[in-house]
């Protein structure tokens, strides 16, 4: 449901304002599309009987109306808001705008997807010169004017758009003049003076006095929150996390409760499990005598809520459990109730006012991927969720983060500081001090670590671009920590020994000086900050990860293979669960130093005798390559693509290389240079490459087929089961495949005649990477045992886009919304996807048992894997480190297709009827034409 469809839903129900309070609520947790995540969960917590301050939610439907009206809140909303506000007043026994007993409000955003810190909030709304005095009489003057100065600063920043720096500089100057470091060290008169300064700043910057009418304040704040849906940081966050721009945000208006009224007051953030590791203990931080933004801003060092939350560096700090045991006990009970109810790890915000606990928010907590895996598996073990739900709880794309390097424990390192380990992994890069610089340097190909005193939502683009984030302030629930965990970025926060100077572009740590551009390494698992670059190691996977992947394999139907050209890559992929090789690129083997000369000799030879000598040199090299790969993939299929790239890629361009080839050929340098020029093409990717090489230089393909078959025979004779498959690239016409299939079958038959004791079945198939091939797939399938869609080239040819050049303008297409995704990253369902589906349908109309896969880089993209499952493909093939991603994505696609129900045993695909008889010309390789079937 978009904001516009939410608007229609709102009209259907006749309600745009949803009240919650005193155990009753108009909404519930299932209404996130209309109420946003925050509003829906506030309603749900109220229904659960939890202590939630009363309030009301203005639905996402109104956000659509706001945008349609050109940024104006509809006046027709006023009666509904007034009615809900009166109910809040009755529950709180206070009046909004009353100077003697004022009701103060918070106004917060709330999209259906969590966007921490990306949109705007206003606290303490309703204060003015008169009500501040009334609040001082009711409570305490210091509290009243502390609250008033916070409100003026926040409202001016969010609503009036007066830069926050104007206020922060004045606050720092006041603390310096008083000789204090913390806000809590200032008294009532200090805050009164600061409020007067703040009001003067507002009038100077806007030309108008700060608004004193509480109702005008409220409507200004509501409009500002709707407006913040379109601010730059929210837009960036949505793009990074795939959140549609037309969802819109709700606005939550809620009675204020105060954590800054004295030492029996506090505010905090907690997670029902550790968001960094997934460990099952109550984890959180709080501050006494503070408001919520103090915790996430990192201005003061927060305290742990219990001993389990203590870091070694903060072991001396008292806990909430020790300081306010009654409130902590109630909070711990709520933790269990919320997790049991939502059946997921929760991120909660709370305030304690005069010893009474209030719950301000709950939402599914952001977590590292390692924590996501641990939490999903442990919740399934605890019977909180079924296994198939556990499989859907981990984002497949995030699994890359599990493979992030960690520091080599044996490497030398110079530790210069230590902070809090907010998000695991290791990051190394040049020091930068601004988000803009981080983004610019990352675009230029440099690795950087973003160093800030503290981060704010405006830094989101730099945090995304950086390898890691390091801050001097903040705790484990600070902005930097929460956002970094959500991104999977290594992060160290609260490193208080760092003296950071933006003006000088340097960090001082005791006697060490680190300047902008110097290289540092941060360890997000230990909190260490290290001078220089430190060696890393790839972590081992197992435990909960292995268990989750086993559950995924039970659910999925799509096979997952890998793209691998060496025995090492093959072994890595097999360790990650690959079920075979879907693409082995033979040309990658030709570029090795000891064989490139023979390849050039083959290409530049003037007759078959010269070419034959070069091929004789290459044959044992290729055979050795395949022997190693077959051994590594013992018993699993290995699809080997015959030579594909244009020949000019192998040719020398420097004089030394040309002279070397001329000497081997016994030819004149000028003549060799001329032949190189003859091989040059204006558009080589559409030129003399792929199967066209096999047609014009059949000896090349014969050599490769012989190398494959001889290697298979050699490995088979050693007792290893081999399953080679030969793939012919760039087929556009059925006669190309008919001719080259016959060539391959004849060569296979000759080799098998030489190895009488070996029985092999070698399927022969083709890549579908030319649009014409998809159109005539019914004919091509007569000569193919399998299809493998090469979606890299298929995308390139169908879009008329060069993969190598598209990066110069594709970002603008994505920015402008012309394309939703980069078509080389996620398969274009409307265009390329239609060609794939057409190829599958037409190919299987000829051969109903036709095996079909995909071997472009799309094979490791979760969105594309989901499409492949829906299109009826048998397998996807991707790079080794993307194999776990594809396995999980395939499982989630299968679970979604079944409507969430998962069998306890892997479903077997329905057997397809036997294939039609082979086309003419295939009988000569009877022993080779039928490939192994799943």
PDB file of C-alpha atoms in Angstrom, residues 577-743:
ATOM      1  CA  UNK A 577      27.590 -25.348  -0.671  1.00  0.00           C
ATOM      2  CA  UNK A 578      27.829 -25.088  -4.467  1.00  0.00           C
ATOM      3  CA  UNK A 579      26.243 -28.040  -6.263  1.00  0.00           C
ATOM      4  CA  UNK A 580      28.508 -27.861  -9.281  1.00  0.00           C
ATOM      5  CA  UNK A 581      30.111 -25.406 -11.666  1.00  0.00           C
ATOM      6  CA  UNK A 582      27.684 -23.611 -13.946  1.00  0.00           C
ATOM      7  CA  UNK A 583      30.352 -21.634 -15.797  1.00  0.00           C
ATOM      8  CA  UNK A 584      34.031 -22.418 -16.222  1.00  0.00           C
ATOM      9  CA  UNK A 585      35.558 -19.770 -18.499  1.00  0.00           C
ATOM     10  CA  UNK A 586      38.392 -21.356 -20.470  1.00  0.00           C
ATOM     11  CA  UNK A 587      39.747 -18.018 -21.690  1.00  0.00           C
ATOM     12  CA  UNK A 588      40.807 -17.006 -18.170  1.00  0.00           C
ATOM     13  CA  UNK A 589      43.299 -19.871 -18.243  1.00  0.00           C
ATOM     14  CA  UNK A 590      44.908 -18.493 -21.417  1.00  0.00           C
ATOM     15  CA  UNK A 591      46.054 -15.266 -19.818  1.00  0.00           C
ATOM     16  CA  UNK A 592      48.609 -16.935 -17.539  1.00  0.00           C
ATOM     17  CA  UNK A 593      52.156 -15.799 -18.303  1.00  0.00           C
ATOM     18  CA  UNK A 594      53.545 -19.177 -19.277  1.00  0.00           C
ATOM     19  CA  UNK A 595      50.835 -19.843 -21.879  1.00  0.00           C
ATOM     20  CA  UNK A 596      49.911 -16.445 -23.348  1.00  0.00           C
ATOM     21  CA  UNK A 597      52.732 -16.722 -25.894  1.00  0.00           C
ATOM     22  CA  UNK A 598      51.330 -20.016 -27.211  1.00  0.00           C
ATOM     23  CA  UNK A 599      47.855 -18.427 -27.430  1.00  0.00           C
ATOM     24  CA  UNK A 600      49.276 -15.524 -29.460  1.00  0.00           C
ATOM     25  CA  UNK A 601      51.142 -17.969 -31.682  1.00  0.00           C
ATOM     26  CA  UNK A 602      47.856 -19.791 -32.311  1.00  0.00           C
ATOM     27  CA  UNK A 603      45.974 -16.595 -33.189  1.00  0.00           C
ATOM     28  CA  UNK A 604      48.645 -15.062 -35.440  1.00  0.00           C
ATOM     29  CA  UNK A 605      49.669 -18.228 -37.281  1.00  0.00           C
ATOM     30  CA  UNK A 606      49.336 -18.090 -41.067  1.00  0.00           C
ATOM     31  CA  UNK A 607      48.504 -21.730 -41.734  1.00  0.00           C
ATOM     32  CA  UNK A 608      47.125 -24.843 -40.094  1.00  0.00           C
ATOM     33  CA  UNK A 609      50.597 -26.270 -39.445  1.00  0.00           C
ATOM     34  CA  UNK A 610      51.669 -23.254 -37.370  1.00  0.00           C
ATOM     35  CA  UNK A 611      48.331 -23.216 -35.584  1.00  0.00           C
ATOM     36  CA  UNK A 612      48.584 -26.936 -34.915  1.00  0.00           C
ATOM     37  CA  UNK A 613      51.999 -26.519 -33.242  1.00  0.00           C
ATOM     38  CA  UNK A 614      50.579 -23.829 -30.956  1.00  0.00           C
ATOM     39  CA  UNK A 615      47.537 -25.926 -30.095  1.00  0.00           C
ATOM     40  CA  UNK A 616      49.783 -28.888 -29.245  1.00  0.00           C
ATOM     41  CA  UNK A 617      51.483 -26.672 -26.655  1.00  0.00           C
ATOM     42  CA  UNK A 618      48.127 -25.557 -25.204  1.00  0.00           C
ATOM     43  CA  UNK A 619      46.483 -28.980 -25.068  1.00  0.00           C
ATOM     44  CA  UNK A 620      48.369 -30.359 -22.024  1.00  0.00           C
ATOM     45  CA  UNK A 621      47.971 -27.030 -20.232  1.00  0.00           C
ATOM     46  CA  UNK A 622      44.210 -27.017 -20.720  1.00  0.00           C
ATOM     47  CA  UNK A 623      43.965 -30.700 -19.814  1.00  0.00           C
ATOM     48  CA  UNK A 624      45.830 -30.023 -16.571  1.00  0.00           C
ATOM     49  CA  UNK A 625      43.448 -27.168 -15.744  1.00  0.00           C
ATOM     50  CA  UNK A 626      40.424 -29.407 -16.137  1.00  0.00           C
ATOM     51  CA  UNK A 627      41.962 -32.286 -14.186  1.00  0.00           C
ATOM     52  CA  UNK A 628      42.322 -30.040 -11.133  1.00  0.00           C
ATOM     53  CA  UNK A 629      38.774 -28.724 -11.436  1.00  0.00           C
ATOM     54  CA  UNK A 630      37.215 -32.182 -11.914  1.00  0.00           C
ATOM     55  CA  UNK A 631      39.059 -33.447  -8.859  1.00  0.00           C
ATOM     56  CA  UNK A 632      37.866 -30.525  -6.758  1.00  0.00           C
ATOM     57  CA  UNK A 633      34.241 -31.048  -7.864  1.00  0.00           C
ATOM     58  CA  UNK A 634      34.242 -34.831  -7.350  1.00  0.00           C
ATOM     59  CA  UNK A 635      30.792 -36.089  -8.385  1.00  0.00           C
ATOM     60  CA  UNK A 636      29.342 -32.649  -9.220  1.00  0.00           C
ATOM     61  CA  UNK A 637      28.613 -31.267 -12.703  1.00  0.00           C
ATOM     62  CA  UNK A 638      31.167 -28.958 -14.333  1.00  0.00           C
ATOM     63  CA  UNK A 639      29.931 -26.834 -17.255  1.00  0.00           C
ATOM     64  CA  UNK A 640      32.865 -25.664 -19.365  1.00  0.00           C
ATOM     65  CA  UNK A 641      32.357 -22.844 -21.842  1.00  0.00           C
ATOM     66  CA  UNK A 642      34.498 -23.038 -24.956  1.00  0.00           C
ATOM     67  CA  UNK A 643      36.548 -19.997 -25.953  1.00  0.00           C
ATOM     68  CA  UNK A 644      34.342 -16.887 -26.031  1.00  0.00           C
ATOM     69  CA  UNK A 645      36.121 -13.490 -26.074  1.00  0.00           C
ATOM     70  CA  UNK A 646      37.327 -11.744 -29.231  1.00  0.00           C
ATOM     71  CA  UNK A 647      40.866 -12.786 -30.162  1.00  0.00           C
ATOM     72  CA  UNK A 648      42.284  -9.253 -30.039  1.00  0.00           C
ATOM     73  CA  UNK A 649      42.085  -9.401 -26.217  1.00  0.00           C
ATOM     74  CA  UNK A 650      44.982 -11.859 -26.222  1.00  0.00           C
ATOM     75  CA  UNK A 651      47.216  -9.983 -28.638  1.00  0.00           C
ATOM     76  CA  UNK A 652      50.239  -7.858 -27.682  1.00  0.00           C
ATOM     77  CA  UNK A 653      50.220  -4.093 -28.165  1.00  0.00           C
ATOM     78  CA  UNK A 654      53.777  -3.279 -27.052  1.00  0.00           C
ATOM     79  CA  UNK A 655      56.875  -3.740 -29.193  1.00  0.00           C
ATOM     80  CA  UNK A 656      58.488  -6.295 -26.868  1.00  0.00           C
ATOM     81  CA  UNK A 657      55.448  -8.575 -26.997  1.00  0.00           C
ATOM     82  CA  UNK A 658      55.192  -8.297 -30.779  1.00  0.00           C
ATOM     83  CA  UNK A 659      58.896  -9.131 -31.224  1.00  0.00           C
ATOM     84  CA  UNK A 660      58.500 -12.181 -28.976  1.00  0.00           C
ATOM     85  CA  UNK A 661      55.642 -13.593 -31.058  1.00  0.00           C
ATOM     86  CA  UNK A 662      57.466 -12.846 -34.316  1.00  0.00           C
ATOM     87  CA  UNK A 663      60.493 -14.782 -33.082  1.00  0.00           C
ATOM     88  CA  UNK A 664      58.381 -17.843 -32.197  1.00  0.00           C
ATOM     89  CA  UNK A 665      56.608 -17.725 -35.569  1.00  0.00           C
ATOM     90  CA  UNK A 666      59.899 -17.142 -37.422  1.00  0.00           C
ATOM     91  CA  UNK A 667      58.306 -14.152 -39.081  1.00  0.00           C
ATOM     92  CA  UNK A 668      59.038 -10.483 -39.691  1.00  0.00           C
ATOM     93  CA  UNK A 669      57.983  -8.045 -36.939  1.00  0.00           C
ATOM     94  CA  UNK A 670      56.265  -5.781 -39.448  1.00  0.00           C
ATOM     95  CA  UNK A 671      54.270  -8.696 -40.836  1.00  0.00           C
ATOM     96  CA  UNK A 672      53.146  -9.755 -37.352  1.00  0.00           C
ATOM     97  CA  UNK A 673      52.211  -6.168 -36.539  1.00  0.00           C
ATOM     98  CA  UNK A 674      50.128  -6.038 -39.726  1.00  0.00           C
ATOM     99  CA  UNK A 675      48.303  -9.253 -38.795  1.00  0.00           C
ATOM    100  CA  UNK A 676      47.527  -7.797 -35.360  1.00  0.00           C
ATOM    101  CA  UNK A 677      46.000  -4.783 -37.089  1.00  0.00           C
ATOM    102  CA  UNK A 678      43.955  -7.141 -39.294  1.00  0.00           C
ATOM    103  CA  UNK A 679      42.510  -8.743 -36.157  1.00  0.00           C
ATOM    104  CA  UNK A 680      41.425  -5.363 -34.754  1.00  0.00           C
ATOM    105  CA  UNK A 681      37.638  -4.795 -34.764  1.00  0.00           C
ATOM    106  CA  UNK A 682      35.488  -1.679 -34.440  1.00  0.00           C
ATOM    107  CA  UNK A 683      32.983  -3.426 -32.152  1.00  0.00           C
ATOM    108  CA  UNK A 684      34.698  -6.576 -30.889  1.00  0.00           C
ATOM    109  CA  UNK A 685      31.943  -7.588 -28.435  1.00  0.00           C
ATOM    110  CA  UNK A 686      29.672  -8.022 -31.465  1.00  0.00           C
ATOM    111  CA  UNK A 687      32.442  -9.308 -33.699  1.00  0.00           C
ATOM    112  CA  UNK A 688      34.609 -12.365 -34.212  1.00  0.00           C
ATOM    113  CA  UNK A 689      34.059 -14.143 -30.918  1.00  0.00           C
ATOM    114  CA  UNK A 690      32.237 -17.073 -29.311  1.00  0.00           C
ATOM    115  CA  UNK A 691      30.965 -19.787 -31.599  1.00  0.00           C
ATOM    116  CA  UNK A 692      32.151 -17.735 -34.584  1.00  0.00           C
ATOM    117  CA  UNK A 693      35.709 -18.623 -33.588  1.00  0.00           C
ATOM    118  CA  UNK A 694      34.741 -22.286 -33.566  1.00  0.00           C
ATOM    119  CA  UNK A 695      33.257 -21.982 -37.051  1.00  0.00           C
ATOM    120  CA  UNK A 696      36.262 -20.192 -38.565  1.00  0.00           C
ATOM    121  CA  UNK A 697      38.995 -21.871 -36.482  1.00  0.00           C
ATOM    122  CA  UNK A 698      37.520 -25.302 -35.680  1.00  0.00           C
ATOM    123  CA  UNK A 699      40.895 -26.630 -34.492  1.00  0.00           C
ATOM    124  CA  UNK A 700      40.663 -24.343 -31.437  1.00  0.00           C
ATOM    125  CA  UNK A 701      37.375 -25.866 -30.291  1.00  0.00           C
ATOM    126  CA  UNK A 702      38.591 -29.390 -31.147  1.00  0.00           C
ATOM    127  CA  UNK A 703      41.613 -28.865 -28.916  1.00  0.00           C
ATOM    128  CA  UNK A 704      39.436 -27.656 -26.050  1.00  0.00           C
ATOM    129  CA  UNK A 705      36.937 -30.519 -26.382  1.00  0.00           C
ATOM    130  CA  UNK A 706      39.823 -33.010 -26.463  1.00  0.00           C
ATOM    131  CA  UNK A 707      41.394 -31.425 -23.366  1.00  0.00           C
ATOM    132  CA  UNK A 708      38.072 -31.659 -21.504  1.00  0.00           C
ATOM    133  CA  UNK A 709      37.442 -35.269 -22.492  1.00  0.00           C
ATOM    134  CA  UNK A 710      41.003 -36.458 -21.864  1.00  0.00           C
ATOM    135  CA  UNK A 711      40.989 -34.803 -18.442  1.00  0.00           C
ATOM    136  CA  UNK A 712      37.659 -36.418 -17.632  1.00  0.00           C
ATOM    137  CA  UNK A 713      38.978 -39.839 -18.648  1.00  0.00           C
ATOM    138  CA  UNK A 714      42.161 -39.385 -16.627  1.00  0.00           C
ATOM    139  CA  UNK A 715      40.267 -38.355 -13.476  1.00  0.00           C
ATOM    140  CA  UNK A 716      37.626 -41.059 -13.952  1.00  0.00           C
ATOM    141  CA  UNK A 717      40.350 -43.697 -14.158  1.00  0.00           C
ATOM    142  CA  UNK A 718      41.644 -42.533 -10.752  1.00  0.00           C
ATOM    143  CA  UNK A 719      38.275 -43.414  -9.188  1.00  0.00           C
ATOM    144  CA  UNK A 720      36.816 -39.903  -9.050  1.00  0.00           C
ATOM    145  CA  UNK A 721      33.351 -39.427 -10.517  1.00  0.00           C
ATOM    146  CA  UNK A 722      33.392 -36.783 -13.258  1.00  0.00           C
ATOM    147  CA  UNK A 723      30.415 -34.985 -14.803  1.00  0.00           C
ATOM    148  CA  UNK A 724      31.688 -32.647 -17.541  1.00  0.00           C
ATOM    149  CA  UNK A 725      29.312 -30.544 -19.629  1.00  0.00           C
ATOM    150  CA  UNK A 726      30.371 -28.643 -22.764  1.00  0.00           C
ATOM    151  CA  UNK A 727      28.818 -25.247 -23.425  1.00  0.00           C
ATOM    152  CA  UNK A 728      29.063 -23.447 -26.765  1.00  0.00           C
ATOM    153  CA  UNK A 729      28.822 -19.647 -26.449  1.00  0.00           C
ATOM    154  CA  UNK A 730      27.124 -16.876 -28.433  1.00  0.00           C
ATOM    155  CA  UNK A 731      24.856 -19.068 -30.557  1.00  0.00           C
ATOM    156  CA  UNK A 732      22.436 -16.970 -32.614  1.00  0.00           C
ATOM    157  CA  UNK A 733      21.483 -19.419 -35.359  1.00  0.00           C
ATOM    158  CA  UNK A 734      20.511 -23.065 -35.063  1.00  0.00           C
ATOM    159  CA  UNK A 735      22.952 -24.071 -37.817  1.00  0.00           C
ATOM    160  CA  UNK A 736      25.864 -22.729 -35.764  1.00  0.00           C
ATOM    161  CA  UNK A 737      24.999 -25.073 -32.914  1.00  0.00           C
ATOM    162  CA  UNK A 738      24.261 -28.030 -35.236  1.00  0.00           C
ATOM    163  CA  UNK A 739      27.688 -27.690 -36.835  1.00  0.00           C
ATOM    164  CA  UNK A 740      29.656 -27.194 -33.618  1.00  0.00           C
ATOM    165  CA  UNK A 741      27.767 -29.916 -31.781  1.00  0.00           C
ATOM    166  CA  UNK A 742      28.775 -32.372 -34.482  1.00  0.00           C
ATOM    167  CA  UNK A 743      32.384 -31.216 -34.178  1.00  0.00           C
TER     168      UNK A 743
END
